Coordinates of C-alpha atoms and ligand atoms in Angstrom, one line a residue:
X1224 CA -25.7 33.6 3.5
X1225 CA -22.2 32.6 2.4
X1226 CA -21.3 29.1 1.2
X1227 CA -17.7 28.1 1.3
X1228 CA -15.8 25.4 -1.0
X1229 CA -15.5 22.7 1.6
X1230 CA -12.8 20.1 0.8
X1231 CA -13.3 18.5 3.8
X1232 CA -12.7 14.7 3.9
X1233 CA -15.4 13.9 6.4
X1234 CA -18.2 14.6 7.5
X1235 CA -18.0 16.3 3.6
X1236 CA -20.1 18.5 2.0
X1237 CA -23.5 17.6 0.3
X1238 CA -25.3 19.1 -2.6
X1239 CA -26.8 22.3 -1.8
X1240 CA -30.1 21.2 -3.6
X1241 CA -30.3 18.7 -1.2
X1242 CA -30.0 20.9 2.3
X1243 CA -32.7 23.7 0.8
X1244 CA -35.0 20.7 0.1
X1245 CA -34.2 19.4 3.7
X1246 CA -34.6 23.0 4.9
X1247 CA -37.7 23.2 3.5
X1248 CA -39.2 20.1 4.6
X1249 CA -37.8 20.3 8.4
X1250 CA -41.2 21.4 9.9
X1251 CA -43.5 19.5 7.9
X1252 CA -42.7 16.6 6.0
X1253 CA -44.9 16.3 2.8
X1254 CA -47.7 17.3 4.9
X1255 CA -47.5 15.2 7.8
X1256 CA -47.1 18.3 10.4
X1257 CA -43.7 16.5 11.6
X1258 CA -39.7 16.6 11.0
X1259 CA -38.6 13.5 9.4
X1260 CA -36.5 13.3 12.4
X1261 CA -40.0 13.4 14.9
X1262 CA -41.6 10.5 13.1
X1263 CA -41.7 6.7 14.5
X1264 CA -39.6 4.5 12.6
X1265 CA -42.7 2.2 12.4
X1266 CA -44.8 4.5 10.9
X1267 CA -46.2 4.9 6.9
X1268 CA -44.3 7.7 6.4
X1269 CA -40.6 6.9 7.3
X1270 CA -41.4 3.2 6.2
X1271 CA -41.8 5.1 2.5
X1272 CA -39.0 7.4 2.9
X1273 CA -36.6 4.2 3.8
X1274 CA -37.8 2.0 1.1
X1275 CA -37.6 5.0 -1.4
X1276 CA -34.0 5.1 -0.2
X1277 CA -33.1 1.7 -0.8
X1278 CA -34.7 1.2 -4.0
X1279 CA -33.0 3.9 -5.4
X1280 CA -29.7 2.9 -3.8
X1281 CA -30.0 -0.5 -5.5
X1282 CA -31.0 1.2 -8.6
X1283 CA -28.0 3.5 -8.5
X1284 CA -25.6 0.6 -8.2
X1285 CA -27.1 -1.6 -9.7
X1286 CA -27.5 -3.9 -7.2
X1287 CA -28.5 -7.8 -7.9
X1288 CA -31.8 -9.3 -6.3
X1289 CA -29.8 -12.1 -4.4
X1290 CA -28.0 -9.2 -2.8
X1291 CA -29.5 -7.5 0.9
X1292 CA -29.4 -3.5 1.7
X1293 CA -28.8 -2.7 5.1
X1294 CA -29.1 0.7 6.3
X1295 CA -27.1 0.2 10.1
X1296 CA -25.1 1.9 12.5
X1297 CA -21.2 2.7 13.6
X1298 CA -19.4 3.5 10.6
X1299 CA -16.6 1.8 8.5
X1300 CA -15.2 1.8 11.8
X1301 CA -18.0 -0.5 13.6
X1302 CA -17.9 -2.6 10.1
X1303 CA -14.5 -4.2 10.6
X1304 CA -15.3 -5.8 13.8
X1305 CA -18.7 -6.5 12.6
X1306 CA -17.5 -8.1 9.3
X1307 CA -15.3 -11.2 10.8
X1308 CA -18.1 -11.1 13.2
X1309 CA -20.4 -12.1 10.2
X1310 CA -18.3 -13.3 7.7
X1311 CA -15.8 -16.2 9.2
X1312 CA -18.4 -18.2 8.4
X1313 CA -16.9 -21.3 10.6
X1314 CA -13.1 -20.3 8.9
X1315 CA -11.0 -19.3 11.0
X1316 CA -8.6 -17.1 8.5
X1317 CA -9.4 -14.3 6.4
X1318 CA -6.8 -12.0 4.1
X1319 CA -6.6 -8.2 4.0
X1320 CA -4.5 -6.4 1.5
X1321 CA -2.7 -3.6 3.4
X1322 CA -2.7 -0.6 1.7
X1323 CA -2.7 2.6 4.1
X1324 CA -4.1 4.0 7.3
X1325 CA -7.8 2.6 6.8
X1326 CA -6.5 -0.8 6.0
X1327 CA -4.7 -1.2 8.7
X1328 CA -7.9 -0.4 11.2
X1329 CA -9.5 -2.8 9.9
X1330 CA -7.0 -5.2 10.3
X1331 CA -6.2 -4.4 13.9
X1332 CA -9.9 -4.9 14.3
X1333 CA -10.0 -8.2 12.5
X1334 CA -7.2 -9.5 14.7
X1335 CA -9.4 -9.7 18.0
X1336 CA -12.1 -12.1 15.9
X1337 CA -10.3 -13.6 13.4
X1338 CA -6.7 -14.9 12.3
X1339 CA -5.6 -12.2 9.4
X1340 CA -3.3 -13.0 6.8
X1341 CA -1.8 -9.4 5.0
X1342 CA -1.3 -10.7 1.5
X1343 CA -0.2 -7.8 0.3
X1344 CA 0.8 -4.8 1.3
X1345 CA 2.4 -1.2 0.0
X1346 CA 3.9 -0.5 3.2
X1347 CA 7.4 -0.9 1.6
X1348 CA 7.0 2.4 -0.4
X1349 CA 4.9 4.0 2.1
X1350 CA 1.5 3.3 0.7
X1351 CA 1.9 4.9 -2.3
X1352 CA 0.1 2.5 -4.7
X1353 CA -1.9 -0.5 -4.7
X1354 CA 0.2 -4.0 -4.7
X1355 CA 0.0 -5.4 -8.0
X1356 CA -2.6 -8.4 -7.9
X1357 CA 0.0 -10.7 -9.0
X1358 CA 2.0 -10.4 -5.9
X1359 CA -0.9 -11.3 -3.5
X1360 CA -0.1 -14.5 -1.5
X1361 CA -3.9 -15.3 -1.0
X1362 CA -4.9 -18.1 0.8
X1363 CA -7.4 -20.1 -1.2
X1364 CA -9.4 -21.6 2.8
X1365 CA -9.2 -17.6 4.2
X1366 CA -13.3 -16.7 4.7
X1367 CA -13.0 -13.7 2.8
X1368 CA -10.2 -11.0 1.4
X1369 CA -10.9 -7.9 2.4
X1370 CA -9.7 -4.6 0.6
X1371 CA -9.8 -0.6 1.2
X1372 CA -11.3 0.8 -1.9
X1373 CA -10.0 4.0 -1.1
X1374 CA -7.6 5.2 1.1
X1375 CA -9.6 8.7 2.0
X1376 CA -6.2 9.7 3.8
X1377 CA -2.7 8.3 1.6
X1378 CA -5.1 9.4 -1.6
X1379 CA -4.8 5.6 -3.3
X1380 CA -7.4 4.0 -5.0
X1381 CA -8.6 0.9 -6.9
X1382 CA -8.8 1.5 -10.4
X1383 CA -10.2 -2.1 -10.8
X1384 CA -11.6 -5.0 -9.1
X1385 CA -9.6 -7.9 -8.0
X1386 CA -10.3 -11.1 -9.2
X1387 CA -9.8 -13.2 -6.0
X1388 CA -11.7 -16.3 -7.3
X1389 CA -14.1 -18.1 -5.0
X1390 CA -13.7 -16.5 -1.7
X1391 CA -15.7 -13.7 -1.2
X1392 CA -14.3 -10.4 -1.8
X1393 CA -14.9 -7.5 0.7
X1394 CA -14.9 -3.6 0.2
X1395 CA -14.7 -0.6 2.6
X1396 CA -16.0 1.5 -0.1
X1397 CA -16.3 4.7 2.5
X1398 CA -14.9 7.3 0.3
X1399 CA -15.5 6.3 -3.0
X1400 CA -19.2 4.1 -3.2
X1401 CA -21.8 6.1 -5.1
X1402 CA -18.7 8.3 -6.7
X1403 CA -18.5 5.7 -9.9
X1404 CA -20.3 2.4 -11.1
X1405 CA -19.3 -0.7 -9.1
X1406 CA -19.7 -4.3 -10.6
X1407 CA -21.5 -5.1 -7.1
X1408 CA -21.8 -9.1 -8.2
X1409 CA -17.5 -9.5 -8.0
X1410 CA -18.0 -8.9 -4.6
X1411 CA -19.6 -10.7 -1.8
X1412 CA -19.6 -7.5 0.2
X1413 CA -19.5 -3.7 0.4
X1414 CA -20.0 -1.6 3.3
X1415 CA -19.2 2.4 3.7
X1416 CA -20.0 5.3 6.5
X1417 CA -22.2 7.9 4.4
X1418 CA -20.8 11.1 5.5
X1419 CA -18.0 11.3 2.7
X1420 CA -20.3 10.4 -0.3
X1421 CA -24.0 9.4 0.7
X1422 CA -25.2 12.1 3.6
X1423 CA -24.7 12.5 7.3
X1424 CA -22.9 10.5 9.8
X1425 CA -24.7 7.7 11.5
X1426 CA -25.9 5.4 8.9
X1427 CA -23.6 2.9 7.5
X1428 CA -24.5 1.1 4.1
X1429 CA -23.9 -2.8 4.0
X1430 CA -24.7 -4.5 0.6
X1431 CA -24.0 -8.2 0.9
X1432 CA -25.1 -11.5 -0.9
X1433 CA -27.7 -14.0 0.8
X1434 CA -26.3 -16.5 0.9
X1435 CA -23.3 -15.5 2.9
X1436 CA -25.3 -14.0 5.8
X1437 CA -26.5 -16.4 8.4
X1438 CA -23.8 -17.5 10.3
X1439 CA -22.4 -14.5 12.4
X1440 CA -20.3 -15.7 15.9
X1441 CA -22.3 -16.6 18.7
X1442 CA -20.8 -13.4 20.3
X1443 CA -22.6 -10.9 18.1
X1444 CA -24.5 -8.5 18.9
X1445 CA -28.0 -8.8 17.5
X1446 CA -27.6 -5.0 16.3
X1447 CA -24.8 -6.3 14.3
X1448 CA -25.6 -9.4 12.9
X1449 CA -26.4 -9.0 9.2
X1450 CA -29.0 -11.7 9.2
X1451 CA -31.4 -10.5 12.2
X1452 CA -31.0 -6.9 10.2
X1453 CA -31.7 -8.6 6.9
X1454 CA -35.0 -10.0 8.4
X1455 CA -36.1 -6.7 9.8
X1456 CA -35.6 -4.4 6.9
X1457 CA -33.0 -3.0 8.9
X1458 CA -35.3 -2.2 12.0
X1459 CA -34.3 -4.6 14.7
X1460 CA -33.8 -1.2 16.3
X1461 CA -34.4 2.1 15.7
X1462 CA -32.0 3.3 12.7
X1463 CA -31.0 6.8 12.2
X1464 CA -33.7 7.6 10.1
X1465 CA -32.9 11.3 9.4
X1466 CA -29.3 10.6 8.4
X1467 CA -31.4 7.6 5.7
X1468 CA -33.8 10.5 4.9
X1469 CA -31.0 12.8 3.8
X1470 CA -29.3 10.0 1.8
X1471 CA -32.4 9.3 -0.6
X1472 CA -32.6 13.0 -1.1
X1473 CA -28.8 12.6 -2.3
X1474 CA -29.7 9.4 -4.4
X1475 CA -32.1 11.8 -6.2
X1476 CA -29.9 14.2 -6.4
X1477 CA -27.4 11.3 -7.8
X1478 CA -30.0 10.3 -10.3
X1479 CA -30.7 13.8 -11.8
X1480 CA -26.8 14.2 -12.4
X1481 CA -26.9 11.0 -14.7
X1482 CA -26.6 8.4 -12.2
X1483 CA -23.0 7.0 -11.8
X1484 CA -22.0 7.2 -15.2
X1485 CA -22.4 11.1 -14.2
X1486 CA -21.1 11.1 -11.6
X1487 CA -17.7 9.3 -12.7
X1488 CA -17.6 12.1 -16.0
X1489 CA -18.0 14.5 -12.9
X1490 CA -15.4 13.3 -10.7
X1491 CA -12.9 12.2 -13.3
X1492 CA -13.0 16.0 -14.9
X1493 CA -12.9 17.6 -11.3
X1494 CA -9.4 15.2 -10.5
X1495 CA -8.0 15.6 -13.7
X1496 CA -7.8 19.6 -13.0
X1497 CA -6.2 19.2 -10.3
X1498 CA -3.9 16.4 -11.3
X1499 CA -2.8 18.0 -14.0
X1500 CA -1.7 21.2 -12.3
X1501 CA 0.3 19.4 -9.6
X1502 CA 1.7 17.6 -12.1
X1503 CA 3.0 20.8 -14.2
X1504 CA 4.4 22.4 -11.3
X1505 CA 7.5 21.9 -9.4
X1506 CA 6.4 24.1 -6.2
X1507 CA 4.0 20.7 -5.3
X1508 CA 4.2 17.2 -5.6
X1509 CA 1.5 14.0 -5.5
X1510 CA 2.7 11.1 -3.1
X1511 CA 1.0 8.5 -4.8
X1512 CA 1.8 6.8 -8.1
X1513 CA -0.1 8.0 -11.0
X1514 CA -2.1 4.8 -11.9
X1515 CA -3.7 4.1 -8.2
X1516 CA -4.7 7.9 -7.7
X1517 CA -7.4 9.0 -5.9
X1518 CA -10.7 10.5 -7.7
X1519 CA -11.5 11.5 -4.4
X1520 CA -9.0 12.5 -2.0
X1521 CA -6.1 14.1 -3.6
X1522 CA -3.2 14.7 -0.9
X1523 CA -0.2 16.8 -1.9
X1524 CA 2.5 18.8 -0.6
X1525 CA 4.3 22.0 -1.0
X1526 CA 8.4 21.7 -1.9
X1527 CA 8.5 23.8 1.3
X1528 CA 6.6 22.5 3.7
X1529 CA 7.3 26.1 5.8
X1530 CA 5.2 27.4 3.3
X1531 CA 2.2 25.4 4.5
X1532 CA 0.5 27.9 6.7
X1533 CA 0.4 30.9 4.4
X1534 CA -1.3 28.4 1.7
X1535 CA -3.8 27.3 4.1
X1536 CA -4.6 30.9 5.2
X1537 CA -4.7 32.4 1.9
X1538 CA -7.3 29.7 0.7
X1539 CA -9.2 30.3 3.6
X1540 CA -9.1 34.3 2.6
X1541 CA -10.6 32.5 -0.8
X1542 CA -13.1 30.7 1.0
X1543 CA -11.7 27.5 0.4
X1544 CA -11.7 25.2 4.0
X1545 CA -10.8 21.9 5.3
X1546 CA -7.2 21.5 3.1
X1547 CA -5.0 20.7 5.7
X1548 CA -3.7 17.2 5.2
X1549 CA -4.2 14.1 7.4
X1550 CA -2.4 14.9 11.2
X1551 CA -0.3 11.4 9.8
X1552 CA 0.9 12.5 6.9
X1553 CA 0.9 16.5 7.0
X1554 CA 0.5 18.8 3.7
X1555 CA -2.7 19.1 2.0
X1556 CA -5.6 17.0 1.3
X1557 CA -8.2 18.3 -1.5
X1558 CA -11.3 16.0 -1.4
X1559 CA -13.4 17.0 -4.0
X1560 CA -16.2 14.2 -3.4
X1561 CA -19.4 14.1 -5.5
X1562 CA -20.8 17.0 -4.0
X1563 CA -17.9 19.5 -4.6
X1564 CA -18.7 21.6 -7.8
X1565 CA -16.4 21.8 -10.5
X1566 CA -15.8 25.5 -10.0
X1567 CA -14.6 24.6 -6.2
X1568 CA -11.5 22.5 -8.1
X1569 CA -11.4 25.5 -10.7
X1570 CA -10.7 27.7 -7.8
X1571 CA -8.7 25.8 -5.5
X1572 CA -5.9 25.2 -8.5
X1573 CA -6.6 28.7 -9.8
X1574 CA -5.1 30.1 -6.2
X1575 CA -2.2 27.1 -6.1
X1576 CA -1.0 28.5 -9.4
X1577 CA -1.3 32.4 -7.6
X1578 CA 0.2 30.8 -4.8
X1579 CA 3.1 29.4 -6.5
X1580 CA 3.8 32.5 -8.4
X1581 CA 4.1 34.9 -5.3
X1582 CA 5.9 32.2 -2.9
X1583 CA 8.0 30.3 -5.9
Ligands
PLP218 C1 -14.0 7.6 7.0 C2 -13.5 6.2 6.8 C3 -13.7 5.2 7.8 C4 -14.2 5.4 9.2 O1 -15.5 5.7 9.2 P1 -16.3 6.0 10.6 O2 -17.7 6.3 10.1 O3 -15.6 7.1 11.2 O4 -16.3 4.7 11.3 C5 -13.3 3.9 7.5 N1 -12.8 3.6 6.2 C6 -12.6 4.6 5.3 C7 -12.0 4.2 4.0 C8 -13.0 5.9 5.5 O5 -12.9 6.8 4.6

């Protein structure tokens, strides 16, 4: 068996501890002569394995009591239709701060629920940074103001959390919850797909406070709506329950690496390798201004972009997959998500330097 270095943006890779113990349990789950994926959501044994999951998700962030876990269904995608859905609230406004492809999804979504406001946006310099909070023309009646934590395909993070005073603030945290500590009480809600960070596709993670669920649009579905989830431990219907099994075997794995504090030391060591070396080199450049960069999607470019095939085969050669860049934005794309060793970052700017030395 042969395991590559998989800098993949999504689906991404997951610790390898975590697939052996998943292996290993496939047939028989702790004894109960079933898969995980064969039991009845309604049973003792996936009840245990989804409260297990939670608890140690709201451990792991650090998540206040007055605060519900939802374990649903449809991706970031789903969630920005099925946050205005929720979150109007009887407004009739909310604000979104543009910064990249992700943002504006969710705004085009928004737009069929909800009149959106952009009060702020990066387009100007093509998404290269976040807009400095001082320029955002919020609206102090707007339901909510929503933000992209990380922009999994321009590579632009927040490297703080906006202070938007009362209104609720809102998070796609796809690509970067679990990868750091979060102050989960400065927002009113966060939601993420877990295939970058948490696990497989299918389950999406909500995290919202009480007393904003409640008062979703008449049109939404009961699937959707927060409140009919929140009462029903997040088994109005069936939920993916493997994809939840596999992400509280990756919130144990979380734990054992130090929790988020570890994983932050992790990820900031793993970005600042590669940082660095794109930064001492000529032969590649970083889109995105130093102070909003990415911990975990690092998209870069080679001077000559005719060059870009032979670097994508010769990593391949090294066993190193998945580093062509968004279709929108072309180059490369490292993401080097929690469960990327260091020694795949190690490798990856051990061949760019090669690379740049034969081709330069
Ligand atoms: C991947 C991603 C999405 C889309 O998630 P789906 O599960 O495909 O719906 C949305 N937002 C961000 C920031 C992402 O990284």
């Amino acid at each position: 068996m042969t395991r590559v270095f998989n800098f993949s943006a999504g689906p991404a890779a997951l610790p390898e501890p975590v697939l052996r113990q998943a292996a290993d349990e496939m047939l028989d789950w702790h004894g109960s002569g079933m898969s995980v994926m064969e039991m009845s959501h309604r049973g003792k044994e996936f009840i245990a394995i989804h409260a297990e999951a939670e608890t140690s998700l709201r451990e792991l962030l650090g998540v206040p009591a007055n605060y519900k876990v939802l374990f649903m269904q449809g991706g970031a995608m789903a969630e920005n239709a099925i946050v205005p859905m929720n979150m109007l609230r009887g407004k009739s406004s909310a604000d979104y701060i543009n910064t990249g492809e992700w943002s504006k999804k969710s705004i085009k979504e928004a737009k069929k629920y909800a009149k959106v406001n952009v009060a702020a946006t990066s387009e100007a310099t093509n998404f290269d940074r976040i807009p400095l909070r001082d320029s955002w023309q919020l609206d102090p009646n707007a339901a909510y103001v929503h933000i992209c934590s990380n922009e999994t395909i321009g590579g632009v993070e927040y490297h703080f959390t906006p202070d938007v005073g009362d209104v609720p603030l809102v998070a796609d945290m796809s690509s970067s919850i679990m990868s750091r500590p979060v102050e989960v009480a400065k927002y009113g809600l966060i939601y993420g797909g877990a295939q970058k960070n948490i696990g497989p596709a299918g389950v999406t993670i909500v995290v919202v406070r009480d007393d904003l669920i409640g008062q979703a649009l008449p049109i939404t579905p009961s699937a959707f709506d927060y409140k009919q989830q929140a009462d029903n431990d997040s088994m109005l219907n069936t939920p993916p329950t493997y994809a939840i099994y596999i992400a509280g075997l990756v919130f144990n794995w979380i734990k054992g690496q130090g929790g988020l504090a570890g994983m932050e030391a992790h990820n900031r060591a793993k970005a600042a390798l590669l940082y660095d070396a794109l930064d001492a080199s000529s032969f590649y450049t970083s889109p995105v201004a130093r102070a909003d960069r990415s911990l975990m999607n690092v998209p870069f470019k080679l001077r000559d972009e005719a060059l870009d095939d032979a670097f994508l085969k010769g990593a391949q050669a090294r066993s190193m997959f998945q580093l062509k860049g968004h279709r929108s934005v072309g180059g490369m794309r490292a993401s080097i998500y929690n469960a990327m060793p260091v020694e795949g970052v190690k490798a990856l700017v051990a061949y760019m330097k090669e690379f740049e030395a034969t081709h330069g």
